[in-house]
Amino acid sequence: MQKGDLNMSTEDSAPVSNFIRNIIADDLKVNKNQGRVHTRFPPEPNGYLHIGHAKSICLNFGIAAEHEMGLCNLRFDDTNPSKEDVEYIESIKSDVRWLGFDWEDRLCYASDYFERLYEYAVQLIKRERAYVCDLSSDEIREYRGTLTKPGRESPFRARPVEENLDLFARMRAGEFEDGARVLRAKIDMASPNLNMRDPVLYRVLRAPHHRTGDKWCIYPMYDYTHCLSDSIEGITHSICTLEFEDHRPLYDWVLDQLDVDCHPQQIEFARLNLSHTVMSKRKLLELVEQGLVAGWDDPRMPTISGLRRRGYTSSSIRDFCDRIGVAKRDSLVDIALLEHCIRQDLNSTAPRVMGVLRPLRVVIDNYPEGEEEELDAVNNPEDPTMGTRKVPFSRVLYIEQEDFLEDPPKKFFRLSPGREVRLRYAYFIKCVDVVKDQKTGEVTELHCTYDPETRGGAAQDGRKVKATLHWVSAAHSLEAETRLYDHLFTVTNPDRGKDGPDFKTCLNPDSLTTLTSCRVEPSLRSAAPGDRYQFERQGYFCVDSVDSSDKALTFNRTVTMRDTWAKVKKGGKG
Ligand code: ATP
Ligand code: MG
């Protein structure tokens, strides 16, 4: 991807401005940071990336790409080995790359700074800004006070520097049990900001780290690690989500106590919340671990890997991130906007094909047995350069079950007894007989006649029909499985706080419908994993990258044809 390519919305070619870009532009005007713009995307490798992370990735890498001297690091914030895994590291790297971004040689790990962070902590102790505390975690919580009540000072707060240095070294050497002692910042137990009431900087934790192995049995806490990692990397603008606003005084305090060359500016923005899904990694992990979805890349998940497997393109996700913008206030974005973005993308790029999801057999009584012919079909009416293809026609066809009704209500214009309709690219057919299962009464086969004078879909005598149906030739079509997806949750906001009902109670029982006897046109024989198509009238589908094979084609429905977002915008009902 070229510099300057990013953050261009499809409708408007100017970079989308926002308050963060304005801050950076103002900094550049006064030559702050000598004209450098250096951001970072700092995931914790404790889960797969989701669409919310994509917002942060597009923002951080996007801003860097817009500036001559712009750089963006990918940094793993790997300070909690008990929850982290290399599987997550690999997935995060491949997702960021797939989204179209490049960290070049700037792949960083907070764990690479453990030795320096330790030295900085020793500095803090020497400057009487940190002390070793023997209170238990419960006691620390109790001493901390509340929003309305000031905290109390730890009895260990006045420990002499020498004793702190000795105890901290012995913490590192493994002399103490997990949780027995912590290193705390010495700030202000009466601060109205709870984060400033002597926060813990280091804890004893015997957990092997995926990068440092057994080298450490003390690990630095997030707030302490993050600001120093930013500073070590020369980050100029440390962009994070709003929940860190109250942590900013601590971010600045740590850097102010130490002799660091670089003091990045922390800027907070509102995280993305998306309707009908959850975005917390902890909750997504719960869905995976309890088998409520098929894995992190289940196409119903809001993860990047799930969206990719579902058929989303990276450009549609970047487009979405542009459109939602960056603000200071939390909001809930309608998932219909995300669907609108992929629909727009695929409308211009996906070849059209015909696939029948729930087949109903149709015999054309007056079409000669054993005969077949090929008809010309347009690959994409939006893009003539995509050309045409041949689709075979013969005496026995399949149409969609829902395109036939024996007793049609007033506004049903599709096939019914005595009614004539058009088969796309083929002929007008008229239904002359209905065959039913004796026992169930279910329609099992239709008999129709075709009009040879309507080849290509138009009648010589100018007569009109009110419906055009998709179809496949029975003998030529391929069998396929399709997976139709719906929202993972039935309610707009499944995440109703810790006092609300558990988010899993509103999982949508119909979020996945698997159809195993679909029939698709033979041109799909060469479809490869990840290929995307519009099944005419049915939606956009993508060949499943895990389960599909030459022998058993499997398609995921990326999105239906119906654009609820366009309706929302027009003020109609969804
Ligand atoms: P969770 O709370 O679900 O574990 P997290 O914020 O802790 O998510 P990180 O791996 O720390 O996940 O996130 C990496 C970066 O992505 C952070 O800078 C974080 O602010 C940002 N981020 C995470 N979720 C969102 C979101 N929903 N919208 C925008 N940015 C997000
Ligand atoms: Mg985090």
PDB file of C-alpha atoms in Angstrom, residues 111-359:
ATOM      1  CA  SER A 111       9.105  -7.923  27.190  1.00  0.00           C
ATOM      2  CA  ASP A 112      12.208  -6.748  25.293  1.00  0.00           C
ATOM      3  CA  TYR A 113      12.325  -3.859  27.770  1.00  0.00           C
ATOM      4  CA  PHE A 114      12.045  -5.908  30.972  1.00  0.00           C
ATOM      5  CA  GLU A 115      15.673  -5.260  31.948  1.00  0.00           C
ATOM      6  CA  ARG A 116      15.382  -1.514  31.324  1.00  0.00           C
ATOM      7  CA  LEU A 117      12.059  -1.342  33.108  1.00  0.00           C
ATOM      8  CA  TYR A 118      13.691  -3.015  36.081  1.00  0.00           C
ATOM      9  CA  GLU A 119      16.489  -0.434  36.058  1.00  0.00           C
ATOM     10  CA  TYR A 120      13.960   2.376  35.874  1.00  0.00           C
ATOM     11  CA  ALA A 121      12.197   0.871  38.889  1.00  0.00           C
ATOM     12  CA  VAL A 122      15.483   0.863  40.795  1.00  0.00           C
ATOM     13  CA  GLN A 123      15.800   4.550  39.877  1.00  0.00           C
ATOM     14  CA  LEU A 124      12.352   5.239  41.286  1.00  0.00           C
ATOM     15  CA  ILE A 125      13.291   3.501  44.533  1.00  0.00           C
ATOM     16  CA  LYS A 126      16.513   5.509  44.800  1.00  0.00           C
ATOM     17  CA  ARG A 127      14.530   8.711  44.272  1.00  0.00           C
ATOM     18  CA  GLU A 128      12.106   7.653  47.020  1.00  0.00           C
ATOM     19  CA  ARG A 129       9.310   7.390  44.482  1.00  0.00           C
ATOM     20  CA  ALA A 130       8.695   3.664  44.932  1.00  0.00           C
ATOM     21  CA  TYR A 131       8.663   1.172  47.792  1.00  0.00           C
ATOM     22  CA  VAL A 132       8.203  -2.514  48.430  1.00  0.00           C
ATOM     23  CA  CYS A 133       4.893  -3.208  50.146  1.00  0.00           C
ATOM     24  CA  ASP A 134       4.019  -6.390  52.054  1.00  0.00           C
ATOM     25  CA  LEU A 135       0.260  -5.870  52.175  1.00  0.00           C
ATOM     26  CA  SER A 136      -1.818  -8.566  50.505  1.00  0.00           C
ATOM     27  CA  SER A 137      -3.824  -7.642  47.437  1.00  0.00           C
ATOM     28  CA  ASP A 138      -7.013  -7.563  49.519  1.00  0.00           C
ATOM     29  CA  GLU A 139      -5.356  -5.257  52.032  1.00  0.00           C
ATOM     30  CA  ILE A 140      -4.096  -2.986  49.278  1.00  0.00           C
ATOM     31  CA  ARG A 141      -7.609  -2.724  47.922  1.00  0.00           C
ATOM     32  CA  GLU A 142      -8.963  -1.978  51.364  1.00  0.00           C
ATOM     33  CA  TYR A 143      -6.304   0.681  52.081  1.00  0.00           C
ATOM     34  CA  ARG A 144      -6.952   2.320  48.731  1.00  0.00           C
ATOM     35  CA  GLY A 145     -10.246   3.897  49.863  1.00  0.00           C
ATOM     36  CA  THR A 146     -13.018   4.801  47.477  1.00  0.00           C
ATOM     37  CA  LEU A 147     -14.081   7.671  45.241  1.00  0.00           C
ATOM     38  CA  THR A 148     -15.570   9.384  48.301  1.00  0.00           C
ATOM     39  CA  LYS A 149     -13.070   8.202  50.923  1.00  0.00           C
ATOM     40  CA  PRO A 150      -9.332   8.927  50.839  1.00  0.00           C
ATOM     41  CA  GLY A 151      -6.959   5.993  51.074  1.00  0.00           C
ATOM     42  CA  ARG A 152      -4.660   5.139  53.986  1.00  0.00           C
ATOM     43  CA  GLU A 153      -0.917   4.943  53.722  1.00  0.00           C
ATOM     44  CA  SER A 154       0.651   1.509  53.767  1.00  0.00           C
ATOM     45  CA  PRO A 155       2.683   0.755  56.931  1.00  0.00           C
ATOM     46  CA  PHE A 156       5.569  -0.105  54.573  1.00  0.00           C
ATOM     47  CA  ARG A 157       5.502   3.254  52.792  1.00  0.00           C
ATOM     48  CA  ALA A 158       8.341   4.712  54.859  1.00  0.00           C
ATOM     49  CA  ARG A 159      10.759   1.847  54.235  1.00  0.00           C
ATOM     50  CA  PRO A 160      14.301   3.137  53.804  1.00  0.00           C
ATOM     51  CA  VAL A 161      15.734   3.166  50.287  1.00  0.00           C
ATOM     52  CA  GLU A 162      18.366   0.511  51.077  1.00  0.00           C
ATOM     53  CA  GLU A 163      15.780  -1.913  52.407  1.00  0.00           C
ATOM     54  CA  ASN A 164      13.562  -1.339  49.338  1.00  0.00           C
ATOM     55  CA  LEU A 165      16.496  -1.956  47.007  1.00  0.00           C
ATOM     56  CA  ASP A 166      17.355  -5.142  48.833  1.00  0.00           C
ATOM     57  CA  LEU A 167      13.771  -6.441  48.889  1.00  0.00           C
ATOM     58  CA  PHE A 168      13.158  -5.568  45.231  1.00  0.00           C
ATOM     59  CA  ALA A 169      16.330  -7.420  44.207  1.00  0.00           C
ATOM     60  CA  ARG A 170      15.169 -10.409  46.251  1.00  0.00           C
ATOM     61  CA  MET A 171      11.718 -10.240  44.637  1.00  0.00           C
ATOM     62  CA  ARG A 172      13.477 -10.589  41.323  1.00  0.00           C
ATOM     63  CA  ALA A 173      15.688 -13.385  42.670  1.00  0.00           C
ATOM     64  CA  GLY A 174      12.617 -15.432  43.522  1.00  0.00           C
ATOM     65  CA  GLU A 175      12.834 -15.334  47.298  1.00  0.00           C
ATOM     66  CA  PHE A 176       9.155 -14.549  47.824  1.00  0.00           C
ATOM     67  CA  GLU A 177       5.917 -16.305  47.076  1.00  0.00           C
ATOM     68  CA  ASP A 178       3.572 -15.065  44.342  1.00  0.00           C
ATOM     69  CA  GLY A 179       1.637 -12.103  45.706  1.00  0.00           C
ATOM     70  CA  ALA A 180       3.726 -11.834  48.903  1.00  0.00           C
ATOM     71  CA  ARG A 181       5.236  -8.476  48.038  1.00  0.00           C
ATOM     72  CA  VAL A 182       4.757  -5.787  45.386  1.00  0.00           C
ATOM     73  CA  LEU A 183       6.613  -2.685  44.313  1.00  0.00           C
ATOM     74  CA  ARG A 184       4.396   0.395  44.534  1.00  0.00           C
ATOM     75  CA  ALA A 185       4.752   3.971  43.344  1.00  0.00           C
ATOM     76  CA  LYS A 186       4.842   6.501  46.173  1.00  0.00           C
ATOM     77  CA  ILE A 187       2.409   9.167  44.980  1.00  0.00           C
ATOM     78  CA  ASP A 188      -0.586  10.296  47.006  1.00  0.00           C
ATOM     79  CA  MET A 189      -3.044   8.134  48.955  1.00  0.00           C
ATOM     80  CA  ALA A 190      -5.435  11.101  49.186  1.00  0.00           C
ATOM     81  CA  SER A 191      -5.535  11.789  45.460  1.00  0.00           C
ATOM     82  CA  PRO A 192      -9.060  12.102  44.062  1.00  0.00           C
ATOM     83  CA  ASN A 193      -7.787   9.871  41.231  1.00  0.00           C
ATOM     84  CA  LEU A 194      -7.653   6.286  42.507  1.00  0.00           C
ATOM     85  CA  ASN A 195      -4.966   5.437  39.951  1.00  0.00           C
ATOM     86  CA  MET A 196      -2.622   7.800  41.790  1.00  0.00           C
ATOM     87  CA  ARG A 197      -3.022   6.141  45.205  1.00  0.00           C
ATOM     88  CA  ASP A 198       0.299   4.358  45.217  1.00  0.00           C
ATOM     89  CA  PRO A 199      -0.407   2.014  42.285  1.00  0.00           C
ATOM     90  CA  VAL A 200       1.366  -1.321  42.060  1.00  0.00           C
ATOM     91  CA  LEU A 201       4.285  -1.272  39.587  1.00  0.00           C
ATOM     92  CA  TYR A 202       5.591  -4.854  39.926  1.00  0.00           C
ATOM     93  CA  ARG A 203       4.163  -8.119  41.135  1.00  0.00           C
ATOM     94  CA  VAL A 204       5.687 -11.522  41.861  1.00  0.00           C
ATOM     95  CA  LEU A 205       4.297 -14.037  39.379  1.00  0.00           C
ATOM     96  CA  ARG A 206       5.782 -17.406  38.624  1.00  0.00           C
ATOM     97  CA  ALA A 207       4.544 -17.950  35.100  1.00  0.00           C
ATOM     98  CA  PRO A 208       6.769 -18.833  32.162  1.00  0.00           C
ATOM     99  CA  HIS A 209       6.718 -16.089  29.567  1.00  0.00           C
ATOM    100  CA  HIS A 210       6.338 -16.943  25.865  1.00  0.00           C
ATOM    101  CA  ARG A 211       9.440 -14.889  25.089  1.00  0.00           C
ATOM    102  CA  THR A 212      11.546 -14.620  28.231  1.00  0.00           C
ATOM    103  CA  GLY A 213      10.844 -18.125  29.503  1.00  0.00           C
ATOM    104  CA  ASP A 214      11.701 -18.521  33.200  1.00  0.00           C
ATOM    105  CA  LYS A 215      14.045 -15.548  33.325  1.00  0.00           C
ATOM    106  CA  TRP A 216      11.602 -13.416  35.309  1.00  0.00           C
ATOM    107  CA  CYS A 217       9.370 -14.113  38.274  1.00  0.00           C
ATOM    108  CA  ILE A 218       8.375 -10.485  38.659  1.00  0.00           C
ATOM    109  CA  TYR A 219       6.388  -8.730  35.968  1.00  0.00           C
ATOM    110  CA  PRO A 220       5.739  -5.000  35.499  1.00  0.00           C
ATOM    111  CA  MET A 221       2.156  -3.739  35.516  1.00  0.00           C
ATOM    112  CA  TYR A 222       0.466  -2.319  32.445  1.00  0.00           C
ATOM    113  CA  ASP A 223       0.432   1.394  33.402  1.00  0.00           C
ATOM    114  CA  TYR A 224       4.092   1.388  34.330  1.00  0.00           C
ATOM    115  CA  THR A 225       5.153  -0.590  31.267  1.00  0.00           C
ATOM    116  CA  HIS A 226       3.101   1.252  28.723  1.00  0.00           C
ATOM    117  CA  CYS A 227       4.375   4.802  29.162  1.00  0.00           C
ATOM    118  CA  LEU A 228       7.978   3.632  29.391  1.00  0.00           C
ATOM    119  CA  SER A 229       7.655   1.418  26.308  1.00  0.00           C
ATOM    120  CA  ASP A 230       6.232   4.405  24.426  1.00  0.00           C
ATOM    121  CA  SER A 231       9.128   6.550  25.622  1.00  0.00           C
ATOM    122  CA  ILE A 232      11.804   3.956  24.791  1.00  0.00           C
ATOM    123  CA  GLU A 233      10.424   3.662  21.246  1.00  0.00           C
ATOM    124  CA  GLY A 234      10.311   7.433  20.728  1.00  0.00           C
ATOM    125  CA  ILE A 235       6.557   7.499  20.269  1.00  0.00           C
ATOM    126  CA  THR A 236       5.264  11.048  19.792  1.00  0.00           C
ATOM    127  CA  HIS A 237       1.513  10.471  20.099  1.00  0.00           C
ATOM    128  CA  SER A 238       0.256   7.611  22.245  1.00  0.00           C
ATOM    129  CA  ILE A 239      -3.296   7.087  21.076  1.00  0.00           C
ATOM    130  CA  CYS A 240      -5.513   4.947  23.290  1.00  0.00           C
ATOM    131  CA  THR A 241      -9.161   4.470  24.208  1.00  0.00           C
ATOM    132  CA  LEU A 242     -11.146   6.594  26.650  1.00  0.00           C
ATOM    133  CA  GLU A 243     -10.944   4.262  29.632  1.00  0.00           C
ATOM    134  CA  PHE A 244      -7.307   5.303  29.942  1.00  0.00           C
ATOM    135  CA  GLU A 245      -8.152   8.982  30.424  1.00  0.00           C
ATOM    136  CA  ASP A 246      -7.975   8.566  34.217  1.00  0.00           C
ATOM    137  CA  HIS A 247      -4.638   6.789  33.826  1.00  0.00           C
ATOM    138  CA  ARG A 248      -3.037   9.700  31.996  1.00  0.00           C
ATOM    139  CA  PRO A 249      -1.841  11.434  35.217  1.00  0.00           C
ATOM    140  CA  LEU A 250      -0.008   8.218  36.117  1.00  0.00           C
ATOM    141  CA  TYR A 251       1.392   7.897  32.585  1.00  0.00           C
ATOM    142  CA  ASP A 252       2.809  11.410  32.919  1.00  0.00           C
ATOM    143  CA  TRP A 253       3.915  10.964  36.541  1.00  0.00           C
ATOM    144  CA  VAL A 254       6.098   7.934  35.791  1.00  0.00           C
ATOM    145  CA  LEU A 255       7.834   9.703  32.897  1.00  0.00           C
ATOM    146  CA  ASP A 256       8.285  12.882  34.953  1.00  0.00           C
ATOM    147  CA  GLN A 257      10.129  11.017  37.735  1.00  0.00           C
ATOM    148  CA  LEU A 258      12.725   9.505  35.413  1.00  0.00           C
ATOM    149  CA  ASP A 259      15.350  10.961  33.110  1.00  0.00           C
ATOM    150  CA  VAL A 260      13.766   9.981  29.835  1.00  0.00           C
ATOM    151  CA  ASP A 261      14.535  11.607  26.482  1.00  0.00           C
ATOM    152  CA  CYS A 262      11.032  11.256  25.152  1.00  0.00           C
ATOM    153  CA  HIS A 263       7.729  12.063  26.849  1.00  0.00           C
ATOM    154  CA  PRO A 264       4.937  11.039  24.466  1.00  0.00           C
ATOM    155  CA  GLN A 265       1.550  12.708  24.554  1.00  0.00           C
ATOM    156  CA  GLN A 266      -1.314  10.400  25.459  1.00  0.00           C
ATOM    157  CA  ILE A 267      -4.527  11.117  23.532  1.00  0.00           C
ATOM    158  CA  GLU A 268      -7.753   9.215  24.171  1.00  0.00           C
ATOM    159  CA  PHE A 269     -10.595   8.466  21.757  1.00  0.00           C
ATOM    160  CA  ALA A 270     -13.885   6.570  22.045  1.00  0.00           C
ATOM    161  CA  ARG A 271     -13.679   2.844  21.458  1.00  0.00           C
ATOM    162  CA  LEU A 272     -15.859   1.266  18.809  1.00  0.00           C
ATOM    163  CA  ASN A 273     -18.973  -0.473  20.024  1.00  0.00           C
ATOM    164  CA  LEU A 274     -20.930  -2.374  17.411  1.00  0.00           C
ATOM    165  CA  SER A 275     -24.574  -3.422  17.664  1.00  0.00           C
ATOM    166  CA  HIS A 276     -25.586  -7.098  17.979  1.00  0.00           C
ATOM    167  CA  THR A 277     -22.153  -8.238  19.104  1.00  0.00           C
ATOM    168  CA  VAL A 278     -19.682  -8.030  21.974  1.00  0.00           C
ATOM    169  CA  MET A 279     -16.208  -6.586  21.708  1.00  0.00           C
ATOM    170  CA  SER A 280     -14.460  -7.601  24.892  1.00  0.00           C
ATOM    171  CA  LYS A 281     -11.727 -10.178  24.381  1.00  0.00           C
ATOM    172  CA  ARG A 282     -12.692 -11.819  27.635  1.00  0.00           C
ATOM    173  CA  LYS A 283     -16.250 -12.345  26.397  1.00  0.00           C
ATOM    174  CA  LEU A 284     -15.132 -13.493  22.959  1.00  0.00           C
ATOM    175  CA  LEU A 285     -12.791 -15.994  24.641  1.00  0.00           C
ATOM    176  CA  GLU A 286     -15.729 -17.243  26.704  1.00  0.00           C
ATOM    177  CA  LEU A 287     -17.712 -17.919  23.497  1.00  0.00           C
ATOM    178  CA  VAL A 288     -14.739 -19.816  22.046  1.00  0.00           C
ATOM    179  CA  GLU A 289     -13.929 -21.805  25.182  1.00  0.00           C
ATOM    180  CA  GLN A 290     -17.522 -22.813  25.822  1.00  0.00           C
ATOM    181  CA  GLY A 291     -17.937 -23.940  22.218  1.00  0.00           C
ATOM    182  CA  LEU A 292     -20.732 -21.442  21.583  1.00  0.00           C
ATOM    183  CA  VAL A 293     -18.967 -20.549  18.328  1.00  0.00           C
ATOM    184  CA  ALA A 294     -16.651 -22.687  16.204  1.00  0.00           C
ATOM    185  CA  GLY A 295     -13.495 -20.733  17.127  1.00  0.00           C
ATOM    186  CA  TRP A 296     -11.987 -17.254  17.006  1.00  0.00           C
ATOM    187  CA  ASP A 297     -12.458 -17.266  13.218  1.00  0.00           C
ATOM    188  CA  ASP A 298     -16.073 -18.373  13.292  1.00  0.00           C
ATOM    189  CA  PRO A 299     -17.684 -16.198  10.589  1.00  0.00           C
ATOM    190  CA  ARG A 300     -20.184 -14.878  13.149  1.00  0.00           C
ATOM    191  CA  MET A 301     -17.452 -13.430  15.340  1.00  0.00           C
ATOM    192  CA  PRO A 302     -16.548  -9.708  15.152  1.00  0.00           C
ATOM    193  CA  THR A 303     -12.896 -10.741  14.956  1.00  0.00           C
ATOM    194  CA  ILE A 304     -10.792  -9.780  11.947  1.00  0.00           C
ATOM    195  CA  SER A 305     -10.221 -13.475  11.222  1.00  0.00           C
ATOM    196  CA  GLY A 306     -13.958 -14.177  11.517  1.00  0.00           C
ATOM    197  CA  LEU A 307     -14.842 -11.309   9.200  1.00  0.00           C
ATOM    198  CA  ARG A 308     -12.172 -12.436   6.727  1.00  0.00           C
ATOM    199  CA  ARG A 309     -13.503 -15.986   6.715  1.00  0.00           C
ATOM    200  CA  ARG A 310     -17.020 -14.604   6.349  1.00  0.00           C
ATOM    201  CA  GLY A 311     -15.887 -12.890   3.131  1.00  0.00           C
ATOM    202  CA  TYR A 312     -15.176  -9.315   4.239  1.00  0.00           C
ATOM    203  CA  THR A 313     -12.426  -7.565   2.298  1.00  0.00           C
ATOM    204  CA  SER A 314      -9.790  -5.528   4.078  1.00  0.00           C
ATOM    205  CA  SER A 315     -10.768  -2.481   2.029  1.00  0.00           C
ATOM    206  CA  SER A 316     -14.359  -2.719   3.246  1.00  0.00           C
ATOM    207  CA  ILE A 317     -13.126  -2.762   6.851  1.00  0.00           C
ATOM    208  CA  ARG A 318     -10.863   0.241   6.259  1.00  0.00           C
ATOM    209  CA  ASP A 319     -13.780   2.012   4.589  1.00  0.00           C
ATOM    210  CA  PHE A 320     -15.940   1.257   7.626  1.00  0.00           C
ATOM    211  CA  CYS A 321     -13.282   2.632   9.976  1.00  0.00           C
ATOM    212  CA  ASP A 322     -13.166   5.845   7.928  1.00  0.00           C
ATOM    213  CA  ARG A 323     -16.895   6.274   7.996  1.00  0.00           C
ATOM    214  CA  ILE A 324     -17.351   5.799  11.756  1.00  0.00           C
ATOM    215  CA  GLY A 325     -14.840   8.562  12.445  1.00  0.00           C
ATOM    216  CA  VAL A 326     -12.943   9.235  15.651  1.00  0.00           C
ATOM    217  CA  ALA A 327     -14.582  11.063  18.533  1.00  0.00           C
ATOM    218  CA  LYS A 328     -14.308  11.672  22.256  1.00  0.00           C
ATOM    219  CA  ARG A 329     -17.730  10.292  23.146  1.00  0.00           C
ATOM    220  CA  ASP A 330     -18.751   6.626  23.325  1.00  0.00           C
ATOM    221  CA  SER A 331     -21.425   5.484  20.917  1.00  0.00           C
ATOM    222  CA  LEU A 332     -22.896   2.326  19.449  1.00  0.00           C
ATOM    223  CA  VAL A 333     -22.439   1.857  15.715  1.00  0.00           C
ATOM    224  CA  ASP A 334     -25.147  -0.065  13.840  1.00  0.00           C
ATOM    225  CA  ILE A 335     -23.718  -3.288  12.403  1.00  0.00           C
ATOM    226  CA  ALA A 336     -25.788  -2.470   9.283  1.00  0.00           C
ATOM    227  CA  LEU A 337     -23.133   0.136   8.435  1.00  0.00           C
ATOM    228  CA  LEU A 338     -20.430  -2.546   8.358  1.00  0.00           C
ATOM    229  CA  GLU A 339     -22.674  -4.671   6.131  1.00  0.00           C
ATOM    230  CA  HIS A 340     -23.294  -1.679   3.896  1.00  0.00           C
ATOM    231  CA  CYS A 341     -19.532  -1.251   3.412  1.00  0.00           C
ATOM    232  CA  ILE A 342     -18.920  -4.832   2.292  1.00  0.00           C
ATOM    233  CA  ARG A 343     -21.988  -4.766   0.053  1.00  0.00           C
ATOM    234  CA  GLN A 344     -20.714  -1.630  -1.675  1.00  0.00           C
ATOM    235  CA  ASP A 345     -17.298  -3.195  -2.209  1.00  0.00           C
ATOM    236  CA  LEU A 346     -18.566  -6.539  -3.477  1.00  0.00           C
ATOM    237  CA  ASN A 347     -21.213  -4.945  -5.680  1.00  0.00           C
ATOM    238  CA  SER A 348     -18.465  -3.593  -7.897  1.00  0.00           C
ATOM    239  CA  THR A 349     -15.980  -6.470  -7.592  1.00  0.00           C
ATOM    240  CA  ALA A 350     -17.796  -9.785  -7.104  1.00  0.00           C
ATOM    241  CA  PRO A 351     -18.736 -11.854 -10.165  1.00  0.00           C
ATOM    242  CA  ARG A 352     -22.401 -12.823 -10.391  1.00  0.00           C
ATOM    243  CA  VAL A 353     -23.322 -16.482 -10.470  1.00  0.00           C
ATOM    244  CA  MET A 354     -26.486 -18.506 -10.025  1.00  0.00           C
ATOM    245  CA  GLY A 355     -26.884 -20.772  -7.046  1.00  0.00           C
ATOM    246  CA  VAL A 356     -30.066 -22.354  -5.762  1.00  0.00           C
ATOM    247  CA  LEU A 357     -30.080 -22.677  -1.988  1.00  0.00           C
ATOM    248  CA  ARG A 358     -33.252 -24.739  -1.515  1.00  0.00           C
ATOM    249  CA  PRO A 359     -33.768 -26.548  -4.821  1.00  0.00           C
TER     250      PRO A 359
END
